[in-house]
Tab-separated table of C-alpha atoms in Angstrom:
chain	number	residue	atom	x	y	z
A	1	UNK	CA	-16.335	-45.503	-9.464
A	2	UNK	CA	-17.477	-42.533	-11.154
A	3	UNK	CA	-14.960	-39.970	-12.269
A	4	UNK	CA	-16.329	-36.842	-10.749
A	5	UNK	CA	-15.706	-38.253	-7.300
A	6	UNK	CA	-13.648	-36.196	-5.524
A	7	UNK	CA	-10.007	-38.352	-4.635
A	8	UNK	CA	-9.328	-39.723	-1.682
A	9	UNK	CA	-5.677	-41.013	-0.369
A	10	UNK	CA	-4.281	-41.822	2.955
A	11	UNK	CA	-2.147	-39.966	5.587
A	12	UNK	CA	-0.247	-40.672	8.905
A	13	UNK	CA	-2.156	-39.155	11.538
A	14	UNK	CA	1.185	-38.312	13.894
A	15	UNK	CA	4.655	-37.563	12.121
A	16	UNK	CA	6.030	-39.311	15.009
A	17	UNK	CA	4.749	-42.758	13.047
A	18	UNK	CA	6.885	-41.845	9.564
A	19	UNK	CA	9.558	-44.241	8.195
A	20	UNK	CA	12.729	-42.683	8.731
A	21	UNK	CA	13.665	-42.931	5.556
A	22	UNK	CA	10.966	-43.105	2.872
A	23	UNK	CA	10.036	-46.267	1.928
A	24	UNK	CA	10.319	-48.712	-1.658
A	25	UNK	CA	6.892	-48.870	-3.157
A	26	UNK	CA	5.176	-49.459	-6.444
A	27	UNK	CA	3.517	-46.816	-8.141
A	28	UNK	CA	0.424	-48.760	-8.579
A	29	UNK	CA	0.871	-48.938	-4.478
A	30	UNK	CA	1.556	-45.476	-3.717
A	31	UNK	CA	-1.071	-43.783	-5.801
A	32	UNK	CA	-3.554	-44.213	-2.545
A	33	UNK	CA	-1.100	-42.145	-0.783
A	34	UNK	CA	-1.055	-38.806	-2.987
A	35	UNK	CA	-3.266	-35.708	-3.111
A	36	UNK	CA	-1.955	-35.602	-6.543
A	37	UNK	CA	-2.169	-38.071	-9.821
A	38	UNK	CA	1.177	-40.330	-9.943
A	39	UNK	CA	2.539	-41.458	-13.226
A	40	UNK	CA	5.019	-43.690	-14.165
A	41	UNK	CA	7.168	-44.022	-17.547
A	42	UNK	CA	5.962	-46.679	-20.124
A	43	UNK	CA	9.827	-46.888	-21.650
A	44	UNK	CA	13.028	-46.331	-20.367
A	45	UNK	CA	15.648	-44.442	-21.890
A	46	UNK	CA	18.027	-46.804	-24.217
A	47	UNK	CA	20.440	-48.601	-21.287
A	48	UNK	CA	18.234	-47.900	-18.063
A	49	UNK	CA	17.482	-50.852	-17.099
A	50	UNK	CA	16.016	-50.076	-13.611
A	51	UNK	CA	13.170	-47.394	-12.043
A	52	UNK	CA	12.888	-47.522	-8.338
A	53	UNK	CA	10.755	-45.403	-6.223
A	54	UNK	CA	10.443	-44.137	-2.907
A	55	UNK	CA	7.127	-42.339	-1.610
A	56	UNK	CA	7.093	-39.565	1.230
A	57	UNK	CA	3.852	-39.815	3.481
A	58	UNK	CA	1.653	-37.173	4.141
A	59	UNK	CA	1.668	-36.654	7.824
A	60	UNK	CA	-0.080	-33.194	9.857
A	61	UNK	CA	3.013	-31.009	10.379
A	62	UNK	CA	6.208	-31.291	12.983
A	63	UNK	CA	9.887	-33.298	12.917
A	64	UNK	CA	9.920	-35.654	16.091
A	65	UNK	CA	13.278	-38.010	14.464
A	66	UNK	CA	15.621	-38.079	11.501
A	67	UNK	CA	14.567	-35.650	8.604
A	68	UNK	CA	15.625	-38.227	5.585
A	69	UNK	CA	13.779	-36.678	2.605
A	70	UNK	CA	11.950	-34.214	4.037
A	71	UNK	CA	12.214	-30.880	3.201
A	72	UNK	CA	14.705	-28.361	5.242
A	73	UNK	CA	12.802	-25.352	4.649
A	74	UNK	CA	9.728	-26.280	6.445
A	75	UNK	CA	8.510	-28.564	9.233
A	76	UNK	CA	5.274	-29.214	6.405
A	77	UNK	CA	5.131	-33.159	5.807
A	78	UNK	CA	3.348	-33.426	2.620
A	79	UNK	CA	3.361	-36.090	0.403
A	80	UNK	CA	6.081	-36.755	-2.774
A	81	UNK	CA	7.066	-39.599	-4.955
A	82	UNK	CA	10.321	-39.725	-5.962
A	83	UNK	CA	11.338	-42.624	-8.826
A	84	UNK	CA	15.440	-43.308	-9.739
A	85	UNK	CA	16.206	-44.237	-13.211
A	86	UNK	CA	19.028	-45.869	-14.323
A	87	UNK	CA	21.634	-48.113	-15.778
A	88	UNK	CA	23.958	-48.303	-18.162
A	89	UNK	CA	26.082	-45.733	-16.273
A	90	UNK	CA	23.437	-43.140	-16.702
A	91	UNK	CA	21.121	-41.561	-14.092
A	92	UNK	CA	18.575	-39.301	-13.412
A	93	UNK	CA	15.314	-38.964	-11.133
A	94	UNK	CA	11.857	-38.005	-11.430
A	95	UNK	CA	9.900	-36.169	-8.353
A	96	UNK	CA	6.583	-35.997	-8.392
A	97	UNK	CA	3.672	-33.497	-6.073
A	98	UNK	CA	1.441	-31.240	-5.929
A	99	UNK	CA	2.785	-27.701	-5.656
A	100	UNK	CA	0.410	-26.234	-3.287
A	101	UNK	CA	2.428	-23.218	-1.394
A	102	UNK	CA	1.831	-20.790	-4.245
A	103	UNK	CA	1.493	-20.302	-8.149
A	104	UNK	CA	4.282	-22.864	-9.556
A	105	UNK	CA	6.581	-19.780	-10.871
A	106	UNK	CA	6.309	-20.054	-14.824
A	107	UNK	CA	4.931	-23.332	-14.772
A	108	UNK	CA	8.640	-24.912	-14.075
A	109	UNK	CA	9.898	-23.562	-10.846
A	110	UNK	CA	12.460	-25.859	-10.772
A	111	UNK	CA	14.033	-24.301	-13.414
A	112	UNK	CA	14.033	-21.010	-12.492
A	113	UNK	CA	16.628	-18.598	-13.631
A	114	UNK	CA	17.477	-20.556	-16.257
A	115	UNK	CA	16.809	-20.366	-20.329
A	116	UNK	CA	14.240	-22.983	-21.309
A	117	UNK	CA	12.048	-24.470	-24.462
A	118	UNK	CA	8.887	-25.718	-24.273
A	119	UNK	CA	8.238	-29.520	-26.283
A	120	UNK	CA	4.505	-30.636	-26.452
A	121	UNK	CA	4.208	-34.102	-25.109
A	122	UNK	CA	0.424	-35.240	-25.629
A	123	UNK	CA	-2.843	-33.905	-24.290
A	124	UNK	CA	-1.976	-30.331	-24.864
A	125	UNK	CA	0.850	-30.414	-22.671
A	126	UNK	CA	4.491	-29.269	-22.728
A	127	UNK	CA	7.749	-30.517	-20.782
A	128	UNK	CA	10.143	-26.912	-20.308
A	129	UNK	CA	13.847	-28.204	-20.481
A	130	UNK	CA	16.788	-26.293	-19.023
A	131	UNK	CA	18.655	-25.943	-15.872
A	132	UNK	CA	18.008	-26.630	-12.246
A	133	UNK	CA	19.409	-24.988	-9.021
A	134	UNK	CA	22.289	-27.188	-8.753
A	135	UNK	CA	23.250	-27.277	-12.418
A	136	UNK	CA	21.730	-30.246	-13.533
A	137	UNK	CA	20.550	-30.805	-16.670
A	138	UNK	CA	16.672	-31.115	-15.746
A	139	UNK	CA	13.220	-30.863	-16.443
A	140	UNK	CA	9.721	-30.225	-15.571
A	141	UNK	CA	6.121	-30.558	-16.623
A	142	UNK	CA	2.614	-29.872	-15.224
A	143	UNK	CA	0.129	-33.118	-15.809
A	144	UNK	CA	-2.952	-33.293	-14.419
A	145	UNK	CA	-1.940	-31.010	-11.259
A	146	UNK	CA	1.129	-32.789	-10.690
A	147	UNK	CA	4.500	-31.407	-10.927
A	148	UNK	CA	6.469	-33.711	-12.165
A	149	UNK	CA	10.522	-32.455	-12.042
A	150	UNK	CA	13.266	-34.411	-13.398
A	151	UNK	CA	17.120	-33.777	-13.008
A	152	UNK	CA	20.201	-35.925	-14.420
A	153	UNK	CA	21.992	-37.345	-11.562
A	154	UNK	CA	24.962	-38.892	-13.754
A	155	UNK	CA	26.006	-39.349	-17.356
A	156	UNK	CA	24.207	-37.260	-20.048
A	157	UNK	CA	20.655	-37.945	-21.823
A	158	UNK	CA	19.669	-36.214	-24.483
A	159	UNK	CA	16.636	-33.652	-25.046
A	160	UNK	CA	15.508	-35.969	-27.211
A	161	UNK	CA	15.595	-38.644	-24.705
A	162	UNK	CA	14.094	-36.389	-21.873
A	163	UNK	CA	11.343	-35.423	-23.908
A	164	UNK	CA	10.660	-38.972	-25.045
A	165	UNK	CA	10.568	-40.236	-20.952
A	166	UNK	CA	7.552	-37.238	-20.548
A	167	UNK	CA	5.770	-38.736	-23.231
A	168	UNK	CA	6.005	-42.520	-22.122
A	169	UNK	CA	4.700	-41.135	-18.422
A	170	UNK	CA	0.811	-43.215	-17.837
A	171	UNK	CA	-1.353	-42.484	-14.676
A	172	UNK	CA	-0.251	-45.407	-12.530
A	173	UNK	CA	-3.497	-46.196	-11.914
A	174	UNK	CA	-6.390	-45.852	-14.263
A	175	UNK	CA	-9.311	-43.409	-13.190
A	176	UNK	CA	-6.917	-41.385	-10.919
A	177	UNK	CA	-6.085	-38.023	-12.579
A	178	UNK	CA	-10.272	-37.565	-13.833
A	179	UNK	CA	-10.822	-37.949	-9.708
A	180	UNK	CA	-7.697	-35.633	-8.736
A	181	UNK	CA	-8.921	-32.770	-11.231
A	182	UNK	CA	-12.192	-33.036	-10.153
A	183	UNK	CA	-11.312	-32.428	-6.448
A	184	UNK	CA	-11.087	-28.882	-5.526
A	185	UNK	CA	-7.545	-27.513	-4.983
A	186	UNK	CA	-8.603	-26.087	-1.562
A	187	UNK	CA	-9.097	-29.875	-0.686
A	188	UNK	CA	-6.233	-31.160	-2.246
A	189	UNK	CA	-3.365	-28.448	-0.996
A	190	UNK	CA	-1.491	-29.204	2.467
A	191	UNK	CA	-1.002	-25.490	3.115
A	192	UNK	CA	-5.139	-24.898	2.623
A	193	UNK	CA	-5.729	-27.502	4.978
A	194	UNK	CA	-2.725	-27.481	7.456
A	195	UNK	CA	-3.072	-23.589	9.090
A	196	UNK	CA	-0.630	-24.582	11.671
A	197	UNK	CA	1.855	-24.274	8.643
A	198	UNK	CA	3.735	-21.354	8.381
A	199	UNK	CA	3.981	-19.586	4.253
A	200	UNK	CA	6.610	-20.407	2.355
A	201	UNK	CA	8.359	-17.308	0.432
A	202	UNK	CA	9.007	-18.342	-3.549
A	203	UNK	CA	8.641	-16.368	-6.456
A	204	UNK	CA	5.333	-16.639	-8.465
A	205	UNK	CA	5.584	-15.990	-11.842
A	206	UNK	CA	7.502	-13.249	-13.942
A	207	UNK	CA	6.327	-10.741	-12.325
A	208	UNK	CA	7.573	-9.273	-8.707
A	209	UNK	CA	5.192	-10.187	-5.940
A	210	UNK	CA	6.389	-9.053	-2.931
A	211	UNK	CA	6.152	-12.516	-0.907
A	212	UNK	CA	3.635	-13.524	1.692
A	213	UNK	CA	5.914	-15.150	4.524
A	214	UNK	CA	5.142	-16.825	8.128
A	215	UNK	CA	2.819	-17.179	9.864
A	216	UNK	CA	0.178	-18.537	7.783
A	217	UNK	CA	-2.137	-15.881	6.035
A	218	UNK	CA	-4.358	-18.061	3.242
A	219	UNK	CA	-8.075	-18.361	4.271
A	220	UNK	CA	-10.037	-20.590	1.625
A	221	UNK	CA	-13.898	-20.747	0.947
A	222	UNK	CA	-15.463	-23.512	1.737
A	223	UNK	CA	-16.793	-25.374	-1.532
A	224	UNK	CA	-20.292	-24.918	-0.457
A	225	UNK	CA	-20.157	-21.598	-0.446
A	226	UNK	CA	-17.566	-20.899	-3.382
A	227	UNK	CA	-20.449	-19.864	-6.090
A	228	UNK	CA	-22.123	-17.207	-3.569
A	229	UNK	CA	-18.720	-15.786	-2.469
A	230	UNK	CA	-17.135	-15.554	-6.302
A	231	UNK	CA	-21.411	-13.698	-7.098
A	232	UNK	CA	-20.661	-10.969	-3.995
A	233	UNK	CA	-17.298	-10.473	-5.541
A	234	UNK	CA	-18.524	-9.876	-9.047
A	235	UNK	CA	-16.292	-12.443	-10.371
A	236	UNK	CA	-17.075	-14.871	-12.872
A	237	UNK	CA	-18.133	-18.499	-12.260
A	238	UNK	CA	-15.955	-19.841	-15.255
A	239	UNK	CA	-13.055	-18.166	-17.249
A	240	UNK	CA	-12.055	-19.131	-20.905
A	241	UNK	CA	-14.648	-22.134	-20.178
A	242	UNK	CA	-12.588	-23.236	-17.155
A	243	UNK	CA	-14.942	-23.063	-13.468
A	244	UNK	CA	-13.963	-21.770	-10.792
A	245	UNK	CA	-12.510	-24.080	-8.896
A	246	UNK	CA	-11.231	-22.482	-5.007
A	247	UNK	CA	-10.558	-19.179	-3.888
A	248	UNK	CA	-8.775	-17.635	-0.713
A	249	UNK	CA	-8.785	-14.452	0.943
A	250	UNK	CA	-4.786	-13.676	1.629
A	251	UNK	CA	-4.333	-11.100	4.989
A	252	UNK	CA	-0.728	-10.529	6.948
A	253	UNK	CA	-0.903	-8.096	10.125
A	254	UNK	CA	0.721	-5.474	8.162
A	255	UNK	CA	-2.399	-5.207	5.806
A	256	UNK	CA	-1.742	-6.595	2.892
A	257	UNK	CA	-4.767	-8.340	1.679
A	258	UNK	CA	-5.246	-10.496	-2.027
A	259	UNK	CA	-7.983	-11.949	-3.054
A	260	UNK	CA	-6.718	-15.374	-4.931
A	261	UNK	CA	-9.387	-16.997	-7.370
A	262	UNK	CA	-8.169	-20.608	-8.821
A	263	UNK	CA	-9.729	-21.593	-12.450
A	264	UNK	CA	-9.284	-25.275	-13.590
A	265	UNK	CA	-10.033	-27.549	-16.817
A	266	UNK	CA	-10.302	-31.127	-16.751
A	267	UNK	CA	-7.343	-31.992	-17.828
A	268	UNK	CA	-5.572	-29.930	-14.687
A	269	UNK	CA	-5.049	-26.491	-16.762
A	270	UNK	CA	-4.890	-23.775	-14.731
A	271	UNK	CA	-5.668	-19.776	-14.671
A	272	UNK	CA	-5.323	-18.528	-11.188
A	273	UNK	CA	-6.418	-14.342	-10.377
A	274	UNK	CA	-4.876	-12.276	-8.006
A	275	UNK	CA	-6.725	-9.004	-7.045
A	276	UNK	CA	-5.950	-6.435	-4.964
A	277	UNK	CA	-6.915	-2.796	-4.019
A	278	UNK	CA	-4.328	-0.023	-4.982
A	279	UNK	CA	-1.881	-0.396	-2.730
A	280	UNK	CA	-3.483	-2.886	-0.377
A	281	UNK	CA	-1.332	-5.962	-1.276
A	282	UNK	CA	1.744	-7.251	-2.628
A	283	UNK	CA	1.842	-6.657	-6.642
A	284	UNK	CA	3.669	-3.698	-7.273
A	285	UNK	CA	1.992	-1.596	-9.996
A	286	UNK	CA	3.577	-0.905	-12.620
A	287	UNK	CA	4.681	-4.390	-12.854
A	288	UNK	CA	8.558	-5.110	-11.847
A	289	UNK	CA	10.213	-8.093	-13.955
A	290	UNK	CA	11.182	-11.268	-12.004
A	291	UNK	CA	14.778	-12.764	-13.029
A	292	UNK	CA	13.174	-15.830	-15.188
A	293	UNK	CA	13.682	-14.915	-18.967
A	294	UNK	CA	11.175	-14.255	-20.878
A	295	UNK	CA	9.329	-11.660	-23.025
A	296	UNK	CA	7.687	-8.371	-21.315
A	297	UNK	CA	5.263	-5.686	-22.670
A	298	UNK	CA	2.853	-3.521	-22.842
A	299	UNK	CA	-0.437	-3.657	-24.489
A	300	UNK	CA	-3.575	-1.069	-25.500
A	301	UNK	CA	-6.138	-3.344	-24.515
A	302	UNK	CA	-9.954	-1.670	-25.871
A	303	UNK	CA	-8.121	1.643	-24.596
A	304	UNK	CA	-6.812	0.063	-21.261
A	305	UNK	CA	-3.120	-1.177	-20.433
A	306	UNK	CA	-2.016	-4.634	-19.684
A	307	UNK	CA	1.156	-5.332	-19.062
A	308	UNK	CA	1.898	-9.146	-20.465
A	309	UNK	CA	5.142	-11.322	-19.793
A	310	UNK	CA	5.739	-15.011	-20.856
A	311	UNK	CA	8.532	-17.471	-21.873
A	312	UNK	CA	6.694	-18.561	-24.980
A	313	UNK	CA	4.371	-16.595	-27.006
A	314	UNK	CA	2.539	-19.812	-28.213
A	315	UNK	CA	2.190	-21.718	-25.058
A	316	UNK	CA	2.705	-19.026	-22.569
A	317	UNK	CA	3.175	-19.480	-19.491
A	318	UNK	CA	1.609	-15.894	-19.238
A	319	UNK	CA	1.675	-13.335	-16.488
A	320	UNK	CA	-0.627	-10.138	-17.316
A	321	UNK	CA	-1.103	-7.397	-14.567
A	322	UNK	CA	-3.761	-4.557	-14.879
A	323	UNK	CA	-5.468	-1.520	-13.465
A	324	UNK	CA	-8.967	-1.529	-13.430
A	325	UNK	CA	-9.844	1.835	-12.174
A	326	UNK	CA	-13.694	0.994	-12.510
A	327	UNK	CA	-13.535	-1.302	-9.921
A	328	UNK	CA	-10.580	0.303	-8.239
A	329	UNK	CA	-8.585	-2.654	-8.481
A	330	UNK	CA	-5.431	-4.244	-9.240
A	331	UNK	CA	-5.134	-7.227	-11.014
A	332	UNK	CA	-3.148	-10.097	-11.880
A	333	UNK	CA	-3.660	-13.515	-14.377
A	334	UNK	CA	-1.065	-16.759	-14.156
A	335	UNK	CA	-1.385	-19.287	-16.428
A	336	UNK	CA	0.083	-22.539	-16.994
A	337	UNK	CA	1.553	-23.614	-19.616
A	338	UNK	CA	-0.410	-25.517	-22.585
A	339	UNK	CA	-0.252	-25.947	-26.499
A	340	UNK	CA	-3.451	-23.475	-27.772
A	341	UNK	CA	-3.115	-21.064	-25.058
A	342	UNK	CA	-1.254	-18.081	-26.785
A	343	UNK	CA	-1.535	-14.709	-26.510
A	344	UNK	CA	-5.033	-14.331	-27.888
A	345	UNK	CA	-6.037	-16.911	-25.559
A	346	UNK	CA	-4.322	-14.969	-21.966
A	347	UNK	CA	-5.409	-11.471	-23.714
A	348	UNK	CA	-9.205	-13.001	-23.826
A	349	UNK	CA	-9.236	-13.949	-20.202
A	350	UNK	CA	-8.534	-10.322	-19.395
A	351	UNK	CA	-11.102	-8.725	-21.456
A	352	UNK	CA	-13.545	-11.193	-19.636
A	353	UNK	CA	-12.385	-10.044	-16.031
A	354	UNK	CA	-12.733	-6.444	-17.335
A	355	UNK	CA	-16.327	-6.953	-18.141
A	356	UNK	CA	-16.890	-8.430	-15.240
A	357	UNK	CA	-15.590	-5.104	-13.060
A	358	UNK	CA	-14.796	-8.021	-10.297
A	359	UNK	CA	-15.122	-6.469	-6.697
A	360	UNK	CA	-17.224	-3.661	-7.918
A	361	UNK	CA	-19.878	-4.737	-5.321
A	362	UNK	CA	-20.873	-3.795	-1.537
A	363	UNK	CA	-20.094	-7.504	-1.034
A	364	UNK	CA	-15.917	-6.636	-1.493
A	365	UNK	CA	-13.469	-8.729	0.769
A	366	UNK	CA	-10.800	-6.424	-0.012
């Protein structure tokens, strides 16, 4: 099977027909399952002697019997994979999904509010360690579109060890991620293709963005007609090298309108723009500083100002927010996190997207 076929997996068509509680199954099993790539650790940390894991079906939305690991927050059923690893009076678990509700904030949402450090595992990507909401040790990566979160459930493991356990991870089934990067995020998200699905309000990066919130609000462009829509907008069809991948118009009955533009390589990195007329959406301009630490400032950029945030000035994430005033818009650049992509790299992008005056045409959504 070629590897630019788009990926395919399996849902339950009625929640009513989902296990109460999720269900024992190999890796190699449950790959058909996910709208994301699985992966599953080569070696074990020294003592674990067992990895067992459960996968959560994707089923349309609703709750119609007991709510064993499903989410609290949101009657969404998407899919998850969640693998315990242990022995030796040690413990800790791995969750694996796509994170489809907004931009992951700094690349390791998980970890949010906490001080982390980046460690390169492979393929140009990094594994943030540091703190999760409960005070776990814990930590969390970005492969391939997957978000893959760990936290240590009992006993201690080492950074060294944690690190180690990202590096062992292997697609669980050959083939899989290639077909899963190549399938358009619009196609691949549960909140693109569940409307019926009310917002969910998280943070987005290190920057304030004043959150979008029930009822649903994300329209996204059909793939057919992604290339004429990102033309009429003035935007470009590839960034840094990356194409364009989806895009979404973002409207609440208040007003508030974004235009969302999602830029993917094939290996799953990801730049993702955020535009918006002056005062017409949710970024506050001048920028406001999230709670996540990191770096903030701002930079003469060829006579314009760009205000740039990040955890780690060699791998970013990064967060830049400008004014265009030639287009009249307000912009906004996430990135994920990857070994190469520095500050040159996110400073780049934005010279690009100033050139390309994006929205400067009769054609403007916004």
């Amino acid at each position: 099977m070629g590897t630019n076929e788009h990926w395919q997996w399996r849902t339950v068509a009625d929640p009513a027909a989902l296990e109460d509680v999720p269900p024992r199954l190999a890796p190699q099993e449950a790959q058909e399952w996910c709208n994301f790539t699985l992966w599953h650790p080569a070696e074990l940390p020294a003592g674990c002697d067992r990895a067992e894991g459960t996968l959560r079906k994707e089923a349309p939305p609703g709750r119609t019997g007991q709510d064993s690991g499903r989410t609290p927050w949101s009657e969404a059923n998407p899919a998850a994979y969640r693998t315990e690893i242990g022995g030796g009076g040690r413990r800790l678990r791995l969750k694996q999904f796509l994170y489809d509700w907004a931009f992951p904030a700094a690349d390791h949402p998980a970890l949010w509010g906490s001080e982390t450090l980046p460690f390169p595992i492979g393929a140009d990507r990094v594994v943030w360690l540091g703190t999760d909401y409960l005070g776990h040790a814990a930590a969390s990566a970005r492969m391939s579109r997957t978000t893959v979160e760990l936290s240590v459930l009992e006993g201690e493991f080492t950074g060294e060890e944690l690190v180690a356990l990202y590096r062992s991870l292997r697609p669980a089934v050959p083939g899989a991620a290639a077909r899963v990067v190549a399938t358009p995020f619009a196609a691949l998200s549960y909140w693109a293709r569940h409307h019926e699905v009310a917002m969910v309000s998280v943070p987005t990066g290190l920057f304030a963005f004043h959150r979008r919130t029930p009822p649903h609000e994300g329209d996204w462009v059909a793939p057919e007609r992604l290339a004429g829509f990102l033309a009429a907008q003035h935007l470009p069809a590839a960034l840094g090298g990356l194409p364009a991948d989806s895009a979404a118009v973002f409207a609440d009955a208040a007003g508030a309108r974004e235009l969302e533009v999602i830029y993917t390589s094939g290996g799953g990195d990801e730049l993702r723009l955020t535009l918006q007329r002056p005062g017409g959406g949710r970024m506050p301009f001048p920028p406001q500083r999230e709670k996540h630490p990191g770096h903030a400032k701002e930079i003469g950029l060829d006579g314009q100002p760009v205000y740039l945030a990040y955890v780690d000035a060699g791998v970013g994430p990064f967060d830049a927010m400008w004014h265009d005033p030639a287009a009249g818009v307000q912009a906004r650049l996430l990135s994920s996190a990857r070994t190469g992509w520095d500050k040159a790299f996110a400073l780049a992008r934005v010279r690009e997207l100033l050139a390309a005056a994006p929205l400067s045409g009769a054609g403007s959504v916004l």
